[in-house]
Short mmCIF file of C-alpha atoms in Angstrom, two decimals:
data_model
loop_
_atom_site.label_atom_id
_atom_site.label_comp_id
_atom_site.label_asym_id
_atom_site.label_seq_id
_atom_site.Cartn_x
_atom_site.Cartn_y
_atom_site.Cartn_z
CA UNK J 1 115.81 122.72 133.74
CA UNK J 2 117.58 119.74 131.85
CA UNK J 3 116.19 118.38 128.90
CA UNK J 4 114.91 115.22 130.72
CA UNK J 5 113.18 116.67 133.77
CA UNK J 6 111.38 119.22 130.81
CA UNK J 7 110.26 115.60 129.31
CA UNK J 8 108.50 114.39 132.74
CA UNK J 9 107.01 117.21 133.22
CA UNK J 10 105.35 117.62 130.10
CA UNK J 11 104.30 113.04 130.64
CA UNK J 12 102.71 114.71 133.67
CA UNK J 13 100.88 117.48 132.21
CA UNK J 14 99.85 115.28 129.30
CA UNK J 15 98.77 112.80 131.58
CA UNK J 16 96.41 115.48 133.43
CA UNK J 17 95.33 116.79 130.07
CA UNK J 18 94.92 113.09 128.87
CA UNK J 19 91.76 112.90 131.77
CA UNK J 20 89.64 115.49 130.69
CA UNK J 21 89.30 114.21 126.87
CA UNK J 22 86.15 112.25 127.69
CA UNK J 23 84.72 115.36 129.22
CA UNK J 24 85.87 117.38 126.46
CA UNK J 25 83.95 114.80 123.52
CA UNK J 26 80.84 114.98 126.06
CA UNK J 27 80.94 118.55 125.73
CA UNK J 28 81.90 119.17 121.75
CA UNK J 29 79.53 115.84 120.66
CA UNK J 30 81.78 114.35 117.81
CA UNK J 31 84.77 116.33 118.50
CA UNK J 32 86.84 113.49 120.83
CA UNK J 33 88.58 111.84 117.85
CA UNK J 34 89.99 115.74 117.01
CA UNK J 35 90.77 116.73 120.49
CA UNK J 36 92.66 113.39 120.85
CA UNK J 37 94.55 113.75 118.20
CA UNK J 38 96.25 117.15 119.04
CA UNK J 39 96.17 116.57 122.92
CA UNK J 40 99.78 115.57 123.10
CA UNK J 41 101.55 116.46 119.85
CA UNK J 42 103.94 119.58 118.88
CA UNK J 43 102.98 122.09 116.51
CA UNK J 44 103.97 120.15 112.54
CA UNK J 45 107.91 120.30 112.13
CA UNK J 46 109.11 121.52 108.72
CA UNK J 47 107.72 117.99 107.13
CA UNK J 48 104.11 118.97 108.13
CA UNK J 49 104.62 115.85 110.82
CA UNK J 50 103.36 116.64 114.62
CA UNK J 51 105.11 114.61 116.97
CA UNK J 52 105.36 114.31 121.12
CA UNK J 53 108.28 116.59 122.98
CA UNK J 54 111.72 115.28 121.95
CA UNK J 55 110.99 114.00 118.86
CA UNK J 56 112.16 114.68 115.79
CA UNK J 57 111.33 113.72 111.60
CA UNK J 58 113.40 113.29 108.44
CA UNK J 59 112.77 112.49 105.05
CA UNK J 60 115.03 109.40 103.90
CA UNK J 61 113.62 108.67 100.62
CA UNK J 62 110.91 110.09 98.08
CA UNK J 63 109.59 108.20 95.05
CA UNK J 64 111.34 108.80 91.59
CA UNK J 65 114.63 109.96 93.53
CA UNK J 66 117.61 107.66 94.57
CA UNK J 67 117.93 108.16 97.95
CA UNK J 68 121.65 107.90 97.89
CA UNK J 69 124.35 108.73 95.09
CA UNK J 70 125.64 105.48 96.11
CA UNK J 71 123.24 103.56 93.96
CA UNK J 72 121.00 103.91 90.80
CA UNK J 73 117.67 102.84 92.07
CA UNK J 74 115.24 105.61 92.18
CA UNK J 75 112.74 104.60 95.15
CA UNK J 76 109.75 103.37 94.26
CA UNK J 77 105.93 105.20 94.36
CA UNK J 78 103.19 103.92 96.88
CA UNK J 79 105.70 102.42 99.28
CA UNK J 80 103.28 100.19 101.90
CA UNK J 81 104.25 97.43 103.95
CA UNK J 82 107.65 97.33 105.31
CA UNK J 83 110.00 96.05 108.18
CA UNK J 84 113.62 96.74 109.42
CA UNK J 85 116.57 94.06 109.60
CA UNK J 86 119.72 93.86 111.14
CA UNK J 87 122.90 94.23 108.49
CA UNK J 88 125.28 91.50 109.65
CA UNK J 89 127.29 92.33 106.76
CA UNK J 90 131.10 92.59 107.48
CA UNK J 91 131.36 95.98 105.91
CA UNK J 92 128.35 97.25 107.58
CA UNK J 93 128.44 96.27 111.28
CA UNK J 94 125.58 98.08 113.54
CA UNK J 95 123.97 98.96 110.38
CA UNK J 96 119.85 98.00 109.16
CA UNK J 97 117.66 97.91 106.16
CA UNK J 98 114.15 98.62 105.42
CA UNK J 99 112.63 96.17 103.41
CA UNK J 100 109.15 97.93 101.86
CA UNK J 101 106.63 96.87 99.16
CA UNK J 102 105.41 98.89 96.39
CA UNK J 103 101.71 99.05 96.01
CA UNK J 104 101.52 100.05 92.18
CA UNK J 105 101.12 97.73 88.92
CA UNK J 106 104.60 97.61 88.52
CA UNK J 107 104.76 95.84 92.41
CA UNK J 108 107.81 94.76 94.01
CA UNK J 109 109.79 95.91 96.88
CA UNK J 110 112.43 98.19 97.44
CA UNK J 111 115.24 98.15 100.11
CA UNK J 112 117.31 101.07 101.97
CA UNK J 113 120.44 100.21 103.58
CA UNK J 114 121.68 102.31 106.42
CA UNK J 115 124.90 102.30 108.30
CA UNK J 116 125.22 102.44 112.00
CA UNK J 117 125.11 106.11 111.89
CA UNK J 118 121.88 106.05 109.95
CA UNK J 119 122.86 107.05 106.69
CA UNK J 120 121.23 105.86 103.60
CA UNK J 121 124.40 104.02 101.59
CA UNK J 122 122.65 102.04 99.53
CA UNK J 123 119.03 101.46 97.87
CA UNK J 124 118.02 98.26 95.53
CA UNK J 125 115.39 96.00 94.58
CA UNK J 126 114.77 92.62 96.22
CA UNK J 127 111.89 91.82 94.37
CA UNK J 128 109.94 92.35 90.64
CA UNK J 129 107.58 91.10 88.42
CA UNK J 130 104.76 91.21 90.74
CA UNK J 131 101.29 93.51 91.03
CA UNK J 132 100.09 95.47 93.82
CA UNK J 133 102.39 94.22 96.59
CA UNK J 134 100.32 95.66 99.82
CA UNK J 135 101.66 94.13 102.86
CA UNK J 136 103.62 91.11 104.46
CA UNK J 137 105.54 90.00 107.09
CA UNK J 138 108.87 89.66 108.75
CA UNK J 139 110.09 85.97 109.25
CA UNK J 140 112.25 84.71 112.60
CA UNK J 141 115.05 83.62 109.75
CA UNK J 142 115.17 87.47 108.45
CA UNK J 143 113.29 87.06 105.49
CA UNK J 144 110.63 89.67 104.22
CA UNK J 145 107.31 87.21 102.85
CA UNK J 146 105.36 90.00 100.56
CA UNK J 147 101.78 89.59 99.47
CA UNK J 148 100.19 90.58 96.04
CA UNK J 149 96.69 92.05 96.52
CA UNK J 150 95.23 90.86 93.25
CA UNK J 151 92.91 87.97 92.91
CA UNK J 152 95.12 84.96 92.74
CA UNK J 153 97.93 86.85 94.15
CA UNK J 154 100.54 84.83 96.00
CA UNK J 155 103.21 85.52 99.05
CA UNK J 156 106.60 85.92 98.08
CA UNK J 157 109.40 85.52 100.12
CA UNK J 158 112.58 88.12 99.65
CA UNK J 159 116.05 88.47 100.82
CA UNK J 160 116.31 91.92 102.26
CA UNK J 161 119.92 91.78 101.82
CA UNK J 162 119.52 90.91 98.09
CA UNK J 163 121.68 88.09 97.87
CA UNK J 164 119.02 85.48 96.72
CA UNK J 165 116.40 85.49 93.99
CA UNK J 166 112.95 85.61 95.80
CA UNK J 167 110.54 82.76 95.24
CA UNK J 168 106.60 82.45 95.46
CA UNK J 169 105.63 80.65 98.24
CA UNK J 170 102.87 78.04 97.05
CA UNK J 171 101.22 76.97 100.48
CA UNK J 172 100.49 79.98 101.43
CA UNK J 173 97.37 80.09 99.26
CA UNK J 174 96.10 82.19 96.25
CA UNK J 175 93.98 85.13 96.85
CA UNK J 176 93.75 88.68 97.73
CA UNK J 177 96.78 88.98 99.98
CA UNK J 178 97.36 91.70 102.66
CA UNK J 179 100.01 90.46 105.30
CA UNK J 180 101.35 87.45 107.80
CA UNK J 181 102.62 86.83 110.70
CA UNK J 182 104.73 83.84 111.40
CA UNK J 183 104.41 82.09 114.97
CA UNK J 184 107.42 80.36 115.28
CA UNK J 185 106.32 78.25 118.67
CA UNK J 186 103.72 76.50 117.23
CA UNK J 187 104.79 76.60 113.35
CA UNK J 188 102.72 78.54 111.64
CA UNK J 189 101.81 81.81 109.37
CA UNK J 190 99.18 83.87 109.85
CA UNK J 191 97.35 85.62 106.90
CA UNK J 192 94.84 88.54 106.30
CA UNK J 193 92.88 88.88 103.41
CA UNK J 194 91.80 92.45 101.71
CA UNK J 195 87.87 91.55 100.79
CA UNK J 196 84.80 92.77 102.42
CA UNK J 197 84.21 88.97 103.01
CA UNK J 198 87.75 87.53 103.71
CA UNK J 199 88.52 85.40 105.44
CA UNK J 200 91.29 85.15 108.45
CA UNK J 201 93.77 82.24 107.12
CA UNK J 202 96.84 80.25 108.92
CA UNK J 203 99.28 77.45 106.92
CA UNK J 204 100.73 74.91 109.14
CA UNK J 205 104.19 74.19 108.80
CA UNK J 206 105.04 70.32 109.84
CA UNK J 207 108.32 70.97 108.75
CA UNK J 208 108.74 74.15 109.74
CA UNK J 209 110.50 76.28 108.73
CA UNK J 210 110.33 74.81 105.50
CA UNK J 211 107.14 75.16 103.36
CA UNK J 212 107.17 71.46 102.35
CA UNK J 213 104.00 69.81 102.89
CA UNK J 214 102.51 73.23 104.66
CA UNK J 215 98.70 73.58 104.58
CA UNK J 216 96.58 76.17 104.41
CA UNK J 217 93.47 76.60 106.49
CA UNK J 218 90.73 79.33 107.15
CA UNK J 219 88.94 80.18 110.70
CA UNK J 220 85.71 79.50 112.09
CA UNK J 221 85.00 81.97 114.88
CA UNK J 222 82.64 80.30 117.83
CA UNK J 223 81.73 82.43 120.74
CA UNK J 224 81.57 86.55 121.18
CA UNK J 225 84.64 88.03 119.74
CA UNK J 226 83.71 91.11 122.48
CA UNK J 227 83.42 88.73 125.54
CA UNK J 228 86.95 87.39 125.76
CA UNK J 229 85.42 84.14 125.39
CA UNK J 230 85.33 83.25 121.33
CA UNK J 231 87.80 80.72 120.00
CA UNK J 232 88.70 79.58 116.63
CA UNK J 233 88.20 76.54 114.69
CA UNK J 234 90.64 75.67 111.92
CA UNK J 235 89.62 74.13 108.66
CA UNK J 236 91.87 72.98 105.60
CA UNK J 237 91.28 74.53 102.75
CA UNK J 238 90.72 71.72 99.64
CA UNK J 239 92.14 74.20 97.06
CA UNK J 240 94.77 76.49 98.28
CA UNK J 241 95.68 77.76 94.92
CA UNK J 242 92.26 77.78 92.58
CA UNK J 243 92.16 79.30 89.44
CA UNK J 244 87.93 79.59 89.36
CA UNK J 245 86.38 82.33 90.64
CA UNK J 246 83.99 80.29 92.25
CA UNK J 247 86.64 78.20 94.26
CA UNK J 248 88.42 81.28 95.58
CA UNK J 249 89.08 80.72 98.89
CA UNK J 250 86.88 82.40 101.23
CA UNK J 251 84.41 80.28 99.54
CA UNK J 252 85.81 76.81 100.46
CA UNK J 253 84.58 76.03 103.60
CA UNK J 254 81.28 77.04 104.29
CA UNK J 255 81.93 77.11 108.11
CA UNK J 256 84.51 80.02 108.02
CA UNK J 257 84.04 83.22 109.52
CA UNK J 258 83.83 86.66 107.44
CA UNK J 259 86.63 89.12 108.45
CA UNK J 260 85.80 92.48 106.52
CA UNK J 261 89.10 93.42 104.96
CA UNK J 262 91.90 92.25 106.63
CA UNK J 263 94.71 94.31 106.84
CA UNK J 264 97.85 94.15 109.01
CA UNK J 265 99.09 91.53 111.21
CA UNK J 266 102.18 91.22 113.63
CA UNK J 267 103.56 88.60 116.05
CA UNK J 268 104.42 89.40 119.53
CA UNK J 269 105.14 87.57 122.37
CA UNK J 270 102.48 84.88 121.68
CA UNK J 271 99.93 86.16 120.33
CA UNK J 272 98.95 87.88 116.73
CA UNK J 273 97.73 91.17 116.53
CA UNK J 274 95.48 92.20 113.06
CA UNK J 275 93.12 94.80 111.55
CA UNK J 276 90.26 94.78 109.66
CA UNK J 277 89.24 98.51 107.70
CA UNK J 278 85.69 97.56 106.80
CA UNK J 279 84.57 97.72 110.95
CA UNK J 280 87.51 99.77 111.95
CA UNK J 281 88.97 96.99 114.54
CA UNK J 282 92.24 95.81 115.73
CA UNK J 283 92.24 92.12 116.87
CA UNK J 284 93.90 90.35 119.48
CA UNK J 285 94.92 86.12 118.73
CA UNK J 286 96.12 84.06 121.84
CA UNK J 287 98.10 81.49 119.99
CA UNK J 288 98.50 79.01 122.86
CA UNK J 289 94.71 78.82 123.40
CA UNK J 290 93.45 80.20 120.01
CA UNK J 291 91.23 82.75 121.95
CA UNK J 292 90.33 85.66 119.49
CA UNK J 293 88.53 89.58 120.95
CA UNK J 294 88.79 92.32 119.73
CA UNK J 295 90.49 94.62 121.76
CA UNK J 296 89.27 97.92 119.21
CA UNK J 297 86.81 98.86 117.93
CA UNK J 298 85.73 102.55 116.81
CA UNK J 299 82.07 102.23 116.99
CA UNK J 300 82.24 101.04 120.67
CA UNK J 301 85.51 102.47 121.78
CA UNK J 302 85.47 105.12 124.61
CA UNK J 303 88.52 106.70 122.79
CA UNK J 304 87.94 106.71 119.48
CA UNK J 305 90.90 108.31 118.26
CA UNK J 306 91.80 105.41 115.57
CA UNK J 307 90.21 104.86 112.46
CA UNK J 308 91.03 104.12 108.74
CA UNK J 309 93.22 100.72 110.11
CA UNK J 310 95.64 99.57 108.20
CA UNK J 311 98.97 98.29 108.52
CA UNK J 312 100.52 97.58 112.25
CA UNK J 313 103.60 96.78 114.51
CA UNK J 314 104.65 96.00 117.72
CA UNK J 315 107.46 97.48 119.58
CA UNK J 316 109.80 96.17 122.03
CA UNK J 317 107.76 96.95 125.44
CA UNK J 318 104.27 95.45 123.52
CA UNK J 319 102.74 98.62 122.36
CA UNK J 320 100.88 98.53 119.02
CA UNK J 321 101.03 100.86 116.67
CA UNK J 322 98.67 101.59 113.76
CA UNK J 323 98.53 102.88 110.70
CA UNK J 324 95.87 105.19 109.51
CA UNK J 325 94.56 105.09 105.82
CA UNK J 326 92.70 108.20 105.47
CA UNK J 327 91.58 109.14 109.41
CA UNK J 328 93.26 112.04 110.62
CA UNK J 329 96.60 110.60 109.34
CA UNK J 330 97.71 109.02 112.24
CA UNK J 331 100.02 106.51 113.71
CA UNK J 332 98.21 105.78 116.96
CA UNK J 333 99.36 103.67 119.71
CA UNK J 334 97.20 100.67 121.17
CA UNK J 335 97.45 98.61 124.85
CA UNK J 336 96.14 95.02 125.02
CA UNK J 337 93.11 96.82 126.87
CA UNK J 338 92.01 99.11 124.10
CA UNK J 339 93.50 102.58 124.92
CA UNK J 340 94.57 104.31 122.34
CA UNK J 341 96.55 107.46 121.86
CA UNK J 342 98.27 109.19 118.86
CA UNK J 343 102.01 109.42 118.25
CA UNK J 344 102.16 111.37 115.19
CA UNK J 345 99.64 113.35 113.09
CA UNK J 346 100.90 113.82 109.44
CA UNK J 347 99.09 117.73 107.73
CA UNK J 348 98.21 118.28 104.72
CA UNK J 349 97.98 114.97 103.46
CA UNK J 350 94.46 114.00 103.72
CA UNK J 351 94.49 112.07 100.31
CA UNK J 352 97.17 109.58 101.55
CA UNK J 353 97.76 106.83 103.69
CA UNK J 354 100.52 106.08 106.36
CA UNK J 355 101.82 102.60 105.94
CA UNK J 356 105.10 100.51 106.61
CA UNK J 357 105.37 101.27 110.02
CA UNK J 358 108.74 99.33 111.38
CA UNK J 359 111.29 99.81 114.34
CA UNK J 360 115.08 98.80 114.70
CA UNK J 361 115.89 96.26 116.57
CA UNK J 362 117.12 98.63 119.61
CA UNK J 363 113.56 100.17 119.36
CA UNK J 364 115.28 104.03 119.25
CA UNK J 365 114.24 104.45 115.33
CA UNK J 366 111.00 104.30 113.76
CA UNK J 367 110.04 103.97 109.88
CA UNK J 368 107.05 104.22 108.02
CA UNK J 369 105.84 105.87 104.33
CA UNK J 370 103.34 108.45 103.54
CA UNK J 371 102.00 106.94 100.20
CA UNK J 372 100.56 109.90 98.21
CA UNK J 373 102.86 113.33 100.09
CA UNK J 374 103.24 116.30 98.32
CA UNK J 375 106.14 116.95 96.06
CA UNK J 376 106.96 119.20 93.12
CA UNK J 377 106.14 116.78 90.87
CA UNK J 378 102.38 115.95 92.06
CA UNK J 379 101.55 113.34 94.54
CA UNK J 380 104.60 111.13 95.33
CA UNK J 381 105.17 108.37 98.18
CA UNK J 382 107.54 109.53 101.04
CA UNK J 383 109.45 107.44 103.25
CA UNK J 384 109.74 108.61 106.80
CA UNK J 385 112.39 108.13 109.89
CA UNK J 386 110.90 109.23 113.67
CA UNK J 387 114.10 109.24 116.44
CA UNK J 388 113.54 110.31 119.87
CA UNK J 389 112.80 109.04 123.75
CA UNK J 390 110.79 105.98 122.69
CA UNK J 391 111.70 104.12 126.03
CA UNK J 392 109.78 106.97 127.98
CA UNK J 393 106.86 105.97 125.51
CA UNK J 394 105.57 103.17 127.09
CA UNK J 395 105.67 104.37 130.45
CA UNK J 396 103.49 107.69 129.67
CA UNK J 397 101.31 105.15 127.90
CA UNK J 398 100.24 103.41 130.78
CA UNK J 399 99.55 106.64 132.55
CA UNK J 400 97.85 108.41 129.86
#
């Protein structure tokens, strides 16, 4: 049997297998979220990562190690947020790099550049003198915007291909940052907050996309976020950058809605798609008629295979994927309409979190980071590359 018709049939028997789970979490009580998560996936490969049929792991960087004799740069511990680009360098055609933050007091991100046969040839910094970089986002100009999670903490905006200095991006607003999303239709960037009472923020761009004269505002939420029927309200924001504690942000505008620690946000096809740890929900923003629902949440979720939320993307066909911080180590894949099945299960690495999750442009490699993974020399960040049949992905997805 060739290796494809071995893949369909193991769609179908997943598929079949898929069915039974809610039987199976009636049957074991509080069991679903474990039976889900090893319903579909391969006994671990040889690093400890459990994958679908077909697909296959490798290490491409660890912290305190250069990841290429090419270049100096050691990589750099905690990596977190991250997201691929295109190399349109000369010497370097069909090749990408990884853009990724370090969450650690000495901040920053880091940068891997690949060729088009996917091998590391060079690693460097594209940003420093920052704290705690967490998350960010991926601009439509190929820019990576990366956000200090400190209070007063601003976005910074970095050249992946480390040709320009990076510069802190004012309008953006001062405050515990997590990531942002940039909508380019209607000219504007999306921001999540990490507080138990944050707030869910956008800056308007009138001269997008320059930051001149951009404001920043905070939502209102009106309606029931479950319904499909809430819708937000917008509100500048006097003091984008205070230095009081008691004119932070959040507590501007009276009005604004509570979003209990935001963490990662992506733009797809119209609308924004975000998390928030502190109720374990992923969030769904029409941007055309600012209707917000969530589409996740774990309390109320059917299939509650996803927990620990963190940071997210979206791939090419509109799948989400999620990161898990803490959970069962997970990156889980989300529809629009709330199902929600695992991709990968990482072992033996219950004290970490999986962040930085990123694809290439052609969708057929995956990246994301392991921030605490074992090594010899105690706890150390890992960076991660997944390659196999994503395209079949998406259509076991809507059978499953």
């Amino acid at each position: 049997m060739s290796d494809r018709r071995k893949f369909v049939t193991k769609l179908l028997k997943i598929s079949a297998l898929s069915a039974t789970l809610p039987g199976l979490a009636k049957a074991y009580g509080q069991t679903q979220s474990k039976a889900a998560s090893i319903m579909h996936l391969m006994p671990a490969d040889q690093q400890g990562i459990r994958l679908p049929y077909g697909f296959k792991s490798r290490v491409v960087a660890v912290a305190g190690v250069a990841p290429t004799d090419k270049s100096k740069y050691r990589w750099h511990e905690k990596p977190d947020g991250g997201a691929v680009y295109q190399d349109f360098s000369r010497d370097n055609l069909g090749g990408w790099i990884y853009a990724c933050n370090e969450e650690s007091k000495t901040g920053g991100v880091g940068a891997l550049k690949f060729n088009a046969e996917g091998e590391v040839i060079d690693a460097y910094r594209i940003l420093d003198n920052t704290l705690y970089n967490c998350a960010g986002g991926k601009t439509p100009w190929n820019t990576w915007i990366s956000g200090e999670e400190i209070p007063y903490g601003l976005m910074w905006e970095c050249d992946p291909y480390g040709n320009n200095l990076a510069q802190a991006i004012h309008c953006l607003g001062s405050f515990e940052h997590e990531a942002c999303a940039v909508d380019p239709v209607n000219r504007a960037i999306y921001l999540t907050e990490d507080e138990k009472n944050g707030r869910f923020y956008r800056t308007v761009l009138p001269k997008y996309p320059s930051y001149e004269k951009g404001q920043l505002q905070v939502a209102e939420v009106k309606g029931d976020v479950f319904s499909g029927t809430a819708k937000l309200v917008w509100h500048d924001v006097p003091q984008p950058n205070p230095k009081k504690p008691e004119l932070e942000t959040r507590y501007q505008v009276k009005q604004s809605t509570i979003f209990n620690g935001g963490e990662g946000i992506w733009y797809y096809a119209g609308f924004v798609y975000f998390s928030t740890k502190g109720d374990n929900r992923i969030w769904s923003l029409d941007l055309d008629q600012q209707i917000i629902k969530v589409i996740y949440d774990f309390k109320t979720s059917q299939f509650p295979v996803l927990s620990g939320v963190d940071n997210i993307t979206v791939d090419n066909n509109g799948i989400i994927y999620v990161c898990e911080d803490g959970g069962n180590m997970q990156i889980v894949m989300l529809s629009e309409n709330g199902q929600a099945v695992p991709l990968l299960q990482i072992e033996n690495q219950d004290k970490s979190e999986i962040t930085g999750v990123s694809f290439t442009d052609d969708g057929n490699r995956m990246y994301f980071n392991s921030q605490r993974g074992p090594g010899h020399y105690g706890k150390k960040g890992i960076t991660y590359e997944i390659t196999g049949p994503f395209e079949h992905l998406h259509q076991f997805f809507n059978q499953s």
